[in-house]
PDB file of C-alpha atoms and ligand atoms in Angstrom:
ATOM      1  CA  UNK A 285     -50.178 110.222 -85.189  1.00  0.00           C
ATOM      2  CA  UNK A 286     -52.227 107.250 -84.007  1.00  0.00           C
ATOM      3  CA  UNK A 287     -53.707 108.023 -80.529  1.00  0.00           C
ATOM      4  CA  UNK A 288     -55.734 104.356 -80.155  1.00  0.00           C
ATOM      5  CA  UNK A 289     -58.044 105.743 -77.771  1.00  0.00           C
ATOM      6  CA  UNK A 290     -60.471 102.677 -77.369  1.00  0.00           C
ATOM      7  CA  UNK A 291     -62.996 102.209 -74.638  1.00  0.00           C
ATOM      8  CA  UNK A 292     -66.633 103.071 -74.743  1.00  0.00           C
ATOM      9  CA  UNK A 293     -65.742 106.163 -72.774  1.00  0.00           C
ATOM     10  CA  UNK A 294     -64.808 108.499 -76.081  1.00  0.00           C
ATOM     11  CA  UNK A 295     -67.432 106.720 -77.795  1.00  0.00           C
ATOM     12  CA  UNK A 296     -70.142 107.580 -75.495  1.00  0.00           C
ATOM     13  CA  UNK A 297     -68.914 111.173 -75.153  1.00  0.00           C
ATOM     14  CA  UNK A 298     -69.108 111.503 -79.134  1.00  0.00           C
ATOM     15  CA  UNK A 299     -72.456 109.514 -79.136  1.00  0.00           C
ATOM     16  CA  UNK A 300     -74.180 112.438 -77.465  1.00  0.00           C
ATOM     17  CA  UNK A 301     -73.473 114.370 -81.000  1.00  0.00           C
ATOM     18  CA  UNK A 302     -73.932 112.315 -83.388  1.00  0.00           C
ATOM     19  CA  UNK A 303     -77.185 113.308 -84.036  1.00  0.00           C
ATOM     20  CA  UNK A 304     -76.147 116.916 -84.936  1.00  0.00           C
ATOM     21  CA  UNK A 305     -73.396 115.616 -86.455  1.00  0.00           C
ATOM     22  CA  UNK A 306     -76.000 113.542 -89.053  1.00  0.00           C
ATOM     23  CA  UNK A 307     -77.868 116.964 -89.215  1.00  0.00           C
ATOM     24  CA  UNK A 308     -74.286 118.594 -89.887  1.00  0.00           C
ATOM     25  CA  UNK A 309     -75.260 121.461 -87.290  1.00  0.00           C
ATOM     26  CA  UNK A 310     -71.703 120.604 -85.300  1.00  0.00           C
ATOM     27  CA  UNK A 311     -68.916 122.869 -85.369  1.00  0.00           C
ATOM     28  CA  UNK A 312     -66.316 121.992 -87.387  1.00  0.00           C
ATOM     29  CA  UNK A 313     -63.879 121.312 -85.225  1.00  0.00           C
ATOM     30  CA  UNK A 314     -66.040 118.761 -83.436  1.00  0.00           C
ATOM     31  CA  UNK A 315     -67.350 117.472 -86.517  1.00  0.00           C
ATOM     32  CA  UNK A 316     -63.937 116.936 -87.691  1.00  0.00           C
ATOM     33  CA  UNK A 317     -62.662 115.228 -84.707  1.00  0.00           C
ATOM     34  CA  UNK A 318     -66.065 112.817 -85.157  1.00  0.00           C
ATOM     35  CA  UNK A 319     -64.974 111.838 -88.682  1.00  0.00           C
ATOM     36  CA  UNK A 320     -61.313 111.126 -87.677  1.00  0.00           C
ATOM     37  CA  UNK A 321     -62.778 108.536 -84.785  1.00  0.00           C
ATOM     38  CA  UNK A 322     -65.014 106.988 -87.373  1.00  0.00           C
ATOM     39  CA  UNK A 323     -62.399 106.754 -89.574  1.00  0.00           C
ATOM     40  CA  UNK A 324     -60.464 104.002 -86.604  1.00  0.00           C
ATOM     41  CA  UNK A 325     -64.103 102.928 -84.746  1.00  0.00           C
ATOM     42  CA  UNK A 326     -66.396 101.001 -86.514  1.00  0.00           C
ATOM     43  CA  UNK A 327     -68.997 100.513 -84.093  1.00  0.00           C
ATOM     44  CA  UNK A 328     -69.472 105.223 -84.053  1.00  0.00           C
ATOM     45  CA  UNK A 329     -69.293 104.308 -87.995  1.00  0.00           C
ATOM     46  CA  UNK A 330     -72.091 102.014 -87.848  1.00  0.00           C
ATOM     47  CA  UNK A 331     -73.868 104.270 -85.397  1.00  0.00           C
ATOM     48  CA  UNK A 332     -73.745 106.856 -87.653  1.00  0.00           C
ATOM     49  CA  UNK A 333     -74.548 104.949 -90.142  1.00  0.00           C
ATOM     50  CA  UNK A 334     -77.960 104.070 -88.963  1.00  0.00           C
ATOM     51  CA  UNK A 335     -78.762 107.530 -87.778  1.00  0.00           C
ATOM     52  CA  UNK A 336     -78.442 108.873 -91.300  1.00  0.00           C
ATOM     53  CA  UNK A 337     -80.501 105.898 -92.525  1.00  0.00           C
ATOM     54  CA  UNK A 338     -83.469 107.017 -90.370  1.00  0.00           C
ATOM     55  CA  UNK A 339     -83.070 110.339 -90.536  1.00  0.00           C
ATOM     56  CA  UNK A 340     -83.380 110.104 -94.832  1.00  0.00           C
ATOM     57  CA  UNK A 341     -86.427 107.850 -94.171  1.00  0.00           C
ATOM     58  CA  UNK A 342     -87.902 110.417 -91.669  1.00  0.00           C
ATOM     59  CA  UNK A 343     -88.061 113.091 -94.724  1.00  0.00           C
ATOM     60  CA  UNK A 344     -90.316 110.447 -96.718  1.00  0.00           C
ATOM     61  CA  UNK A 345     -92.693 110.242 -93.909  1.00  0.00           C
ATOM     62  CA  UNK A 346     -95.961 112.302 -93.423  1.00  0.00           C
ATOM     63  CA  UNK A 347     -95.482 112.328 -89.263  1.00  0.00           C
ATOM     64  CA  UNK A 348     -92.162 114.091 -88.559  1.00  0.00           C
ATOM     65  CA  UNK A 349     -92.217 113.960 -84.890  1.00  0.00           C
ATOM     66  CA  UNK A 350     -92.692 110.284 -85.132  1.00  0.00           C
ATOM     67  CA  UNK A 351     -89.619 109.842 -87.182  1.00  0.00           C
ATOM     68  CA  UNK A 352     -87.983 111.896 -84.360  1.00  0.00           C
ATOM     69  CA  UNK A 353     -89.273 109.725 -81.710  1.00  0.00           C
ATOM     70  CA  UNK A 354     -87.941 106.754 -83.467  1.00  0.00           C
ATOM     71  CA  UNK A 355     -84.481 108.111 -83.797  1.00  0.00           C
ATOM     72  CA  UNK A 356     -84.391 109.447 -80.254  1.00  0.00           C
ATOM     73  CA  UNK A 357     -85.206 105.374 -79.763  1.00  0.00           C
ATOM     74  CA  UNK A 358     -83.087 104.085 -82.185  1.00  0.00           C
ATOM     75  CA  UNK A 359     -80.279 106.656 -81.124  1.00  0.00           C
ATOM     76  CA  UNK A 360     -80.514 105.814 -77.695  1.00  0.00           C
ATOM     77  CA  UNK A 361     -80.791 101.369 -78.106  1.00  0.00           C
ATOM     78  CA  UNK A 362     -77.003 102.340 -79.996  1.00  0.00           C
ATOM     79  CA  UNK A 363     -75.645 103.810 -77.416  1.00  0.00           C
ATOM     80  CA  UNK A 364     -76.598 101.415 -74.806  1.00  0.00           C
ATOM     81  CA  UNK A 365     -75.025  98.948 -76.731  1.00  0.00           C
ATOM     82  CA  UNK A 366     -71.562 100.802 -76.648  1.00  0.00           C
ATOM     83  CA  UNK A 367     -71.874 100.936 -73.134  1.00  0.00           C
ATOM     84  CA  UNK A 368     -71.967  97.754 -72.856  1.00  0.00           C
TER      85      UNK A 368
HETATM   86 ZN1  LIG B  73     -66.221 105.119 -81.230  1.00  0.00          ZN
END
């Protein structure tokens, strides 16, 4: 079974979780279906990728909500650049 579905579309859809799916509070069939199109898209891998990166560095800082501010930033720079 090797649906190729490519296009930003499914992407962008599945961006919009990510960020629960780094904080593993997605149901698992979601969170299932995210690993499966990470497994065939890099760019959601690097995405992801990145997310977890600030959100570990976010636990070593003494401002929370700034570390949430920069990955609402970070998260949101990523996705424009799969729209485009
Ligand atoms: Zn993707």
């Amino acid at each position: 079974m090797s649906e190729h579905q490519h296009g930003s579309g499914r992407c962008l859809e599945l961006a919009e979780r990510l960020s629960e799916f780094v904080d593993g509070e997605l149901p698992e069939p979601l969170r299932i279906e995210i690993e499966q199109h990470n497994d065939e898209c890099t760019k959601c891998k690097k995405f992801v990728e990145s997310l977890r990166r600030v959100r570990d560095l976010a636990h070593l800082l003494p401002r929370p909500e700034l570390a949430q501010e920069r990955l609402r930033r970070i998260s949101e720079a990523a996705r424009r650049r799969l729209e485009s």
